XYZ file of C-alpha atoms in Angstrom:
582
model
C 52.645 -43.143 63.931
C 50.013 -40.541 64.154
C 52.415 -37.818 63.046
C 53.331 -39.783 60.052
C 49.725 -40.304 59.013
C 49.037 -36.568 59.263
C 52.099 -35.781 57.106
C 50.947 -38.326 54.524
C 47.405 -36.715 54.690
C 48.852 -33.237 54.026
C 51.019 -34.805 51.138
C 47.905 -36.168 49.439
C 45.974 -33.012 49.964
C 48.798 -31.023 48.114
C 48.759 -33.597 45.292
C 44.997 -33.442 44.836
C 44.862 -29.641 45.030
C 44.169 -28.143 41.520
C 45.998 -25.097 40.221
C 43.472 -22.252 39.627
C 44.461 -19.156 37.773
C 41.709 -16.850 36.541
C 40.934 -13.229 35.527
C 38.103 -11.232 36.893
C 36.983 -7.730 36.016
C 34.678 -5.256 37.875
C 32.350 -4.840 34.823
C 31.931 -6.210 31.246
C 30.311 -3.213 29.982
C 31.505 0.419 30.686
C 31.480 3.938 29.150
C 34.367 5.442 27.444
C 34.953 7.685 30.326
C 34.740 4.899 33.057
C 37.566 2.759 34.538
C 37.790 -0.981 34.828
C 39.557 -3.040 37.498
C 41.018 -6.436 36.400
C 42.348 -9.009 38.910
C 44.534 -11.977 38.016
C 44.028 -14.589 40.849
C 45.889 -17.770 41.538
C 45.829 -20.271 44.339
C 49.537 -21.178 44.094
C 52.683 -19.197 44.209
C 53.266 -19.143 40.349
C 56.476 -17.882 38.707
C 57.013 -15.600 35.757
C 53.644 -13.877 35.666
C 53.206 -12.583 32.111
C 50.595 -9.893 31.849
C 48.386 -9.375 28.580
C 49.170 -6.463 26.334
C 45.917 -4.710 27.201
C 45.386 -3.583 23.583
C 42.504 -0.931 23.613
C 43.157 0.322 27.129
C 45.570 2.499 28.860
C 46.995 1.236 32.176
C 45.988 3.849 34.791
C 47.510 2.019 37.990
C 49.169 -1.310 38.432
C 50.341 -3.941 38.768
C 49.572 -4.066 42.544
C 50.194 -7.377 44.175
C 48.455 -9.062 47.146
C 49.336 -12.328 48.833
C 47.327 -13.970 51.461
C 47.567 -17.443 53.213
C 45.482 -18.981 55.891
C 44.928 -22.154 57.899
C 41.234 -23.043 58.639
C 40.326 -26.211 60.321
C 43.681 -27.764 59.508
C 43.465 -26.889 55.945
C 45.759 -24.224 54.191
C 44.599 -21.812 51.613
C 46.931 -19.547 49.445
C 46.084 -16.616 47.146
C 48.096 -14.135 45.075
C 46.441 -11.391 43.002
C 47.811 -8.922 40.435
C 45.430 -6.022 39.994
C 45.373 -3.320 37.376
C 43.130 -0.252 36.800
C 42.440 0.322 33.002
C 41.044 3.309 31.056
C 39.362 2.421 27.621
C 41.089 3.970 24.617
C 38.340 3.300 21.944
C 34.769 2.376 21.598
C 33.645 -1.038 20.447
C 34.173 -4.658 21.633
C 37.829 -5.154 23.139
C 39.236 -8.520 24.066
C 41.660 -8.763 27.053
C 43.944 -11.483 26.177
C 45.482 -14.158 28.337
C 47.921 -13.869 31.150
C 50.064 -16.701 32.126
C 52.020 -18.246 34.908
C 54.461 -21.122 35.498
C 54.101 -23.611 38.285
C 56.080 -27.001 38.587
C 57.177 -26.835 35.171
C 53.527 -26.265 33.781
C 52.315 -23.175 32.180
C 48.747 -22.003 33.179
C 46.689 -19.278 31.315
C 43.537 -17.341 31.994
C 40.645 -17.237 29.527
C 40.320 -14.129 27.319
C 37.704 -11.726 28.493
C 35.278 -9.642 26.196
C 34.647 -5.983 27.285
C 32.086 -3.767 25.666
C 32.979 -0.033 25.555
C 30.085 2.277 24.863
C 29.763 6.162 24.457
C 30.817 8.155 27.427
C 28.175 8.151 30.157
C 27.137 10.799 32.670
C 29.020 10.433 35.915
C 28.373 11.990 39.403
C 31.512 14.001 40.408
C 33.199 12.391 43.330
C 34.865 14.971 45.565
C 37.372 12.336 46.785
C 38.434 11.529 43.220
C 40.129 14.761 42.376
C 42.617 17.178 43.961
C 41.249 19.721 46.453
C 40.568 22.965 44.622
C 38.232 25.840 44.738
C 35.353 23.780 43.505
C 34.570 26.066 40.581
C 36.604 24.058 37.950
C 34.906 23.806 34.585
C 35.642 21.296 31.706
C 32.899 20.725 29.160
C 32.834 19.600 25.496
C 29.771 20.973 23.717
C 28.404 20.431 20.115
C 26.714 23.438 18.874
C 24.301 22.699 15.953
C 23.116 25.569 13.792
C 19.677 23.926 13.021
C 18.049 20.952 14.445
C 15.050 20.649 12.068
C 16.478 21.216 8.567
C 15.102 20.209 5.263
C 16.496 17.326 3.296
C 19.894 18.474 1.738
C 19.831 21.685 3.728
C 23.190 22.604 5.136
C 23.676 22.723 8.899
C 26.928 23.182 10.871
C 28.321 21.355 13.991
C 30.868 23.315 15.968
C 32.682 21.558 18.891
C 33.782 23.846 21.647
C 35.752 22.944 24.803
C 34.744 25.231 27.761
C 37.155 25.466 30.742
C 37.783 27.607 33.649
C 40.066 27.517 36.678
C 41.761 24.444 35.125
C 44.887 23.994 32.945
C 44.487 22.089 29.579
C 47.816 20.453 28.458
C 46.620 18.507 25.575
C 43.942 16.163 24.279
C 43.365 13.014 22.335
C 40.358 11.808 20.346
C 38.877 8.611 21.883
C 35.843 8.521 19.625
C 35.173 10.331 16.550
C 31.642 11.537 15.776
C 29.796 9.438 13.176
C 27.541 11.284 10.725
C 25.425 8.354 9.410
C 23.051 9.507 6.606
C 24.795 12.934 6.302
C 27.103 14.085 3.646
C 29.756 15.748 5.730
C 33.020 17.657 5.322
C 35.404 19.138 7.952
C 36.379 22.677 7.907
C 40.071 23.226 8.589
C 41.064 25.079 11.606
C 44.609 26.550 11.056
C 45.342 27.396 14.618
C 43.552 26.863 17.926
C 42.751 30.082 19.616
C 41.578 30.723 23.194
C 38.486 32.879 23.386
C 36.420 34.418 26.204
C 32.796 33.282 26.444
C 30.109 32.120 28.797
C 28.892 28.678 29.639
C 25.637 28.065 31.616
C 25.631 31.677 32.746
C 29.165 31.583 33.921
C 32.146 33.459 32.271
C 34.898 31.096 31.138
C 37.243 30.345 28.320
C 36.715 28.137 25.222
C 38.621 26.632 22.219
C 36.791 25.685 18.953
C 38.294 22.245 18.281
C 36.287 21.087 15.214
C 33.877 22.487 12.686
C 31.779 20.343 10.214
C 29.360 21.065 7.480
C 26.473 18.436 7.039
C 23.924 17.746 4.464
C 21.127 15.406 5.632
C 20.573 12.630 2.870
C 17.530 11.160 4.685
C 14.498 12.453 6.190
C 13.313 11.555 9.812
C 15.123 11.543 13.126
C 18.958 11.061 12.441
C 21.555 10.780 15.383
C 24.981 12.313 15.389
C 27.261 10.222 17.572
C 29.307 12.070 20.148
C 32.916 13.192 20.119
C 34.849 12.049 23.093
C 38.151 13.285 24.217
C 40.898 12.294 26.775
C 42.245 15.694 28.030
C 45.308 16.214 30.110
C 44.592 18.749 32.776
C 46.314 20.400 35.616
C 44.231 20.960 38.661
C 44.834 23.351 41.557
C 45.443 21.923 45.085
C 45.373 23.470 48.633
C 49.081 22.918 48.856
C 51.799 25.512 47.987
C 55.448 25.109 47.477
C 58.352 26.846 49.390
C 57.793 30.046 47.264
C 53.979 30.329 47.967
C 53.014 29.177 44.613
C 50.076 26.894 44.279
C 50.897 23.264 43.454
C 49.185 21.863 40.350
C 48.290 18.232 40.033
C 48.343 16.481 36.674
C 45.394 14.375 35.792
C 43.404 13.091 32.925
C 39.730 13.621 32.222
C 37.271 12.236 29.610
C 34.687 14.472 28.157
C 31.929 13.727 25.637
C 29.843 16.185 23.631
C 26.858 13.799 23.879
C 24.696 12.338 21.055
C 22.567 14.799 19.161
C 19.188 14.119 17.355
C 18.446 16.165 14.180
C 14.823 15.882 12.784
C 15.026 16.240 9.026
C 11.929 17.393 7.216
C 11.317 15.914 3.700
C 10.926 18.149 0.681
C 7.258 18.934 -0.005
C 5.627 16.780 -2.618
C 3.256 19.740 -3.540
C 4.511 21.331 -6.679
C 7.535 19.204 -7.119
C 8.625 19.007 -10.861
C 9.007 15.703 -12.560
C 12.384 16.481 -13.623
C 13.645 17.346 -10.039
C 17.082 15.657 -9.303
C 17.472 16.855 -5.652
C 19.030 20.401 -5.986
C 18.429 22.448 -2.854
C 19.560 26.001 -2.509
C 19.765 29.115 -4.947
C 21.024 28.561 -8.561
C 21.320 29.934 -11.991
C 21.351 27.604 -14.974
C 22.976 27.995 -18.420
C 23.381 25.990 -21.566
C 26.150 27.288 -23.828
C 27.496 26.101 -27.134
C 31.098 26.994 -28.107
C 29.847 27.550 -31.718
C 26.630 27.298 -33.637
C 27.819 27.394 -37.149
C 30.370 24.770 -38.496
C 31.605 22.581 -41.238
C 31.374 18.868 -41.806
C 34.143 17.097 -39.654
C 34.205 20.010 -37.128
C 32.995 19.590 -33.432
C 31.395 21.835 -30.953
C 31.352 21.770 -27.002
C 27.896 22.206 -25.320
C 28.451 23.245 -21.716
C 25.540 22.707 -19.286
C 26.292 24.315 -15.883
C 24.614 25.273 -12.618
C 26.198 28.304 -10.547
C 25.037 29.209 -6.950
C 24.914 28.065 -3.416
C 23.561 24.628 -2.265
C 24.083 21.061 -2.317
C 26.438 21.416 -5.439
C 28.031 17.903 -5.232
C 24.739 16.076 -4.580
C 22.677 16.412 -7.561
C 22.881 15.768 -11.450
C 22.491 18.229 -14.235
C 19.859 17.612 -16.833
C 21.175 15.802 -20.132
C 20.563 17.531 -23.484
C 18.581 15.956 -26.229
C 19.948 16.232 -29.689
C 18.837 15.087 -33.188
C 20.118 11.801 -34.546
C 22.328 13.652 -37.086
C 24.411 14.985 -34.321
C 26.658 12.417 -32.565
C 27.038 13.301 -28.800
C 29.725 11.900 -26.573
C 29.748 11.313 -22.830
C 30.306 14.499 -20.847
C 33.324 15.648 -19.002
C 32.358 16.646 -15.441
C 33.969 19.687 -13.839
C 33.357 21.048 -10.185
C 34.778 24.364 -8.890
C 33.052 24.320 -5.483
C 34.319 25.608 -2.133
C 32.815 24.403 1.251
C 32.626 26.689 4.222
C 30.325 26.917 7.322
C 27.838 28.676 5.217
C 27.743 25.557 2.891
C 28.899 24.587 -0.537
C 28.989 27.233 -3.304
C 30.501 27.724 -6.765
C 29.892 26.035 -10.242
C 29.403 22.649 -11.670
C 29.293 21.893 -15.374
C 28.923 18.950 -17.811
C 30.757 19.417 -21.170
C 29.454 17.451 -24.179
C 31.367 17.074 -27.389
C 28.989 17.008 -30.488
C 30.024 16.182 -33.926
C 27.584 16.711 -36.863
C 27.185 13.797 -39.383
C 25.103 15.561 -42.114
C 24.619 18.950 -43.626
C 21.638 20.954 -42.494
C 20.137 22.915 -39.486
C 19.417 21.081 -36.306
C 17.685 22.333 -33.144
C 18.888 21.379 -29.569
C 15.700 21.396 -27.530
C 15.460 23.828 -24.492
C 16.572 22.220 -21.133
C 14.946 22.582 -17.759
C 16.561 22.573 -14.485
C 14.545 22.539 -11.189
C 15.603 23.248 -7.621
C 14.128 23.793 -4.189
C 14.575 27.273 -3.036
C 15.074 27.209 0.850
C 14.292 31.102 1.054
C 10.786 30.854 -0.260
C 10.177 27.037 0.635
C 9.149 26.273 -2.921
C 10.340 24.757 -6.229
C 11.623 26.920 -9.012
C 12.356 25.834 -12.630
C 14.811 27.514 -15.122
C 14.355 26.927 -18.949
C 17.222 27.432 -21.376
C 16.822 28.830 -24.803
C 16.572 26.628 -27.912
C 19.901 26.366 -29.780
C 20.139 25.992 -33.501
C 23.252 24.254 -35.040
C 23.979 25.084 -38.778
C 26.145 22.456 -40.467
C 27.416 24.296 -43.762
C 28.550 21.105 -45.839
C 28.795 17.496 -45.934
C 26.311 14.698 -47.213
C 22.625 15.219 -47.000
C 21.011 12.834 -44.484
C 18.638 11.292 -47.007
C 21.525 10.398 -49.472
C 23.574 8.975 -46.691
C 20.714 6.788 -45.510
C 20.211 5.273 -49.122
C 23.941 4.458 -49.466
C 24.112 2.891 -46.073
C 21.015 0.651 -46.833
C 22.234 -0.342 -50.213
C 25.789 -1.207 -48.741
C 24.040 -3.396 -46.091
C 22.434 -5.693 -48.761
C 25.698 -6.479 -50.608
C 28.000 -9.195 -49.089
C 31.421 -9.819 -50.681
C 32.619 -13.341 -51.504
C 35.419 -12.941 -48.936
C 33.009 -12.429 -46.260
C 30.766 -15.541 -46.959
C 32.841 -17.976 -44.783
C 33.908 -15.422 -42.294
C 32.540 -17.218 -39.239
C 33.642 -20.731 -40.261
C 36.509 -22.133 -38.395
C 38.846 -23.624 -40.859
C 41.596 -24.943 -38.567
C 41.142 -27.353 -35.570
C 43.107 -29.161 -32.918
C 42.632 -32.909 -32.420
C 42.889 -34.405 -28.774
C 43.514 -38.235 -28.362
C 40.829 -39.970 -26.303
C 43.219 -42.744 -25.260
C 44.572 -42.376 -21.771
C 47.324 -44.172 -19.900
C 46.035 -46.593 -17.159
C 46.876 -45.845 -13.384
C 48.272 -49.454 -12.936
C 52.002 -49.583 -13.902
C 52.473 -45.875 -13.882
C 55.138 -43.895 -11.886
C 52.402 -42.610 -9.473
C 51.308 -46.192 -8.672
C 54.711 -47.403 -7.872
C 55.524 -44.242 -5.808
C 52.243 -44.870 -3.723
C 53.092 -48.612 -3.395
C 56.638 -48.073 -1.796
C 55.902 -44.904 0.040
C 54.779 -46.742 3.422
C 58.152 -48.708 3.485
C 60.162 -45.506 3.430
C 57.945 -43.220 5.690
C 57.359 -45.914 8.515
C 61.146 -46.089 9.624
C 61.326 -42.291 9.431
C 58.400 -41.952 11.781
C 59.821 -44.620 14.285
C 63.183 -42.786 14.389
C 61.491 -39.393 14.932
C 59.305 -40.877 17.719
C 62.237 -42.408 19.565
C 64.143 -39.076 19.342
C 61.259 -37.232 20.735
C 60.909 -39.704 23.680
C 64.499 -39.231 24.488
C 64.014 -35.455 24.467
C 60.812 -35.631 26.531
C 62.628 -37.948 29.110
C 65.419 -35.555 29.710
C 63.457 -33.420 32.430
C 66.458 -31.584 33.654
C 67.645 -30.624 30.184
C 64.176 -29.464 29.227
C 63.994 -27.306 32.210
C 67.392 -25.800 31.550
C 66.389 -25.162 27.820
C 63.117 -23.597 29.150
C 64.819 -21.389 31.659
C 67.400 -20.226 28.910
C 64.472 -19.334 26.609
C 62.733 -17.405 29.313
C 66.070 -15.389 30.215
C 66.437 -14.478 26.567
C 62.575 -13.587 26.240
C 62.641 -11.236 29.350
C 65.951 -9.752 28.491
C 64.413 -9.004 25.013
C 61.275 -7.643 26.703
C 63.401 -5.423 28.819
C 64.909 -3.903 25.791
C 61.497 -3.213 24.428
C 60.437 -1.534 27.553
C 63.511 0.519 28.142
C 61.372 3.742 27.941
C 58.911 2.434 30.583
C 60.599 2.195 33.953
C 58.506 -0.270 35.983
C 57.814 -2.885 33.190
C 61.576 -2.649 32.212
C 62.873 -3.529 35.685
C 60.217 -6.168 36.035
C 61.449 -7.949 32.907
C 65.222 -7.341 33.810
C 64.614 -9.134 37.158
C 63.016 -12.023 35.587
C 65.636 -12.452 32.899
C 68.285 -12.593 35.645
C 66.357 -14.979 37.850
C 65.799 -17.402 34.821
C 69.562 -17.118 33.887
C 70.414 -18.403 37.401
C 67.723 -21.254 37.082
C 69.249 -22.370 33.844
C 72.966 -22.207 34.885
C 72.673 -23.436 38.571
C 69.701 -25.717 38.242
C 67.941 -24.191 41.234
C 64.342 -23.146 42.020
C 62.740 -20.006 43.044
C 62.786 -20.958 46.727
C 66.611 -21.449 46.653
C 67.366 -17.934 45.435
C 68.739 -16.287 48.670
C 71.765 -14.032 48.246
C 74.104 -16.159 50.174
C 73.131 -19.284 48.260
C 73.611 -17.621 44.918
C 76.934 -16.265 45.772
C 78.179 -19.785 47.168
C 76.935 -21.489 44.048
C 78.362 -19.110 41.604
C 81.857 -19.103 43.246
C 81.782 -22.856 43.339
C 81.312 -22.893 39.662
C 84.509 -20.757 39.122
C 82.743 -17.520 38.681
C 84.716 -14.283 39.193
C 83.968 -12.808 42.670
C 83.646 -9.331 41.140
C 81.215 -10.487 38.553
C 79.217 -12.322 41.361
C 79.007 -9.182 43.497
C 77.979 -7.129 40.436
C 75.160 -9.569 39.576
C 73.849 -9.551 43.166
C 73.985 -5.811 43.532
C 72.184 -5.353 40.142
C 69.470 -7.944 41.271
C 68.898 -5.970 44.455
C 68.752 -2.688 42.505
C 66.029 -3.989 40.236
C 63.384 -4.112 42.927
C 64.502 -0.805 44.488
C 64.622 1.020 41.008
C 60.969 0.013 40.324
C 59.649 2.562 42.920
C 62.653 5.137 42.964
C 62.860 7.863 40.246
C 65.087 6.873 37.424
C 66.221 8.616 34.270
C 66.476 7.155 30.882
C 70.303 7.212 31.099
C 70.366 5.106 34.262
C 67.925 2.574 32.669
C 70.112 2.318 29.690
C 73.162 1.829 31.973
C 71.438 -0.893 33.972
C 70.509 -2.846 30.754
C 73.948 -2.579 29.423
C 75.360 -3.665 32.858
C 73.083 -6.665 32.814
C 74.117 -7.740 29.358
C 77.802 -7.405 30.159
C 77.382 -9.305 33.471
C 75.355 -12.263 32.061
C 77.861 -12.613 29.138
C 80.846 -12.726 31.660
C 79.069 -15.357 33.983
C 78.075 -17.290 30.765
C 81.832 -17.804 30.002
C 83.019 -18.257 33.683
C 80.554 -20.736 34.997
C 81.429 -24.489 34.314
């Protein structure tokens, strides 16, 4: 009797136990060059573990699986853990989505986890975290800035150099691009990366110029240039040698950052600043040139206002000419012929105004002034153009034209008297049909009598489907088999995820066709059940062999051709068994 009570107690304990499935991370905030550990922990032996996609991360290692079971004071505890090591691929807030398992026909999911990825942080080099080498390996990314205290709109350059020594660089990928807030910026094209010799912190090494940028500060004060961070593929020397005596190199990935830089921008001096100063900084010449100064009535001329030189050519406006009322001036056509190099912008900008005279006479275009700040002398300079005289040879005189215009304004023709009176209109009836007795009224009245029987029939059909537990489980396993077979096809270029998905697809196919659980999936039991359902012995043996190969192939080297063959073989075997099993 006591034995039955103990068994009954364990049965109730199992029923009362709650399924727990959660995700835990080693840290919620990390630098771009740090790594993150995430564990998916469950207190039951769940099936069909489905990992999240890990968008925004690169999987460095995993999944690794740990299973533990213990009995303490007559109570059992079980724990299964899937672990991954992740490397951030971008800055910002990244969400690790839900993972899921199945247990007793129910699906359990973890909660999403928010991870904040910051700029790369300084890390102590761990001698156990890299292959053994000479200890003199160098890999540093440096941002060289031409000037850290420029004037507002004075050009500065940022050159990013990668220094390396006793280490092989196989490639790199940008993890975080530098941000130039409050700077006008333009990258200078580098046609080809070349390796040069140089020195870093007093040691001779090699370097590659990766990026060149010209900056024009648009705000005074302390401005920050956010860092460039790179994920670099490297080959490190080890203390091992091959059979020919050559040193064996180990492939690895390193993340380097140029670090944030602070620029202290000086404002332009207020002393001596001209009233018409529009922000030009550099060294310029200024011209105002008409295409002609003598013309007839109806002809036009172009007035070209231009500045030539070196400076912030695209960041200021040219002065606008002032012309007499007798000259009609149109909006300008802006033109820029500017080149940008590490020395800054240089070239010519111009505004071309089209001017059409209205009356005969001589008209003066007043002198124009252009002011700029000269970086060489640290002072403002002003250039004044010459006065331009425009001679219109014929056409009406301005006084006669004004008299004619005023007289015509006072005369209103009879046809214009009722111009703004609307002579036609559209009348709309104010009488509207009542709702009672309308088609909408009868439709709403009889709608419940039509909808209620449909709802009752649909509810009964749903209850019948929900009551078929076995049928629902078969449908679920069929769906899972198709899902994981499709997932295996997507992962055909990734060996380990491919074989995990293929193995799950085959297991769920057996669950659907043989109505068995995971605990019943022994090799002998599967063979016996398949043969009893009229399956071909050769197809049964092929299925069991492929199932055994899936687990072995996850840890053994495999080519893309063999992976493709295993996938094709699985499709053929499942199709044959689908037709043979009764």
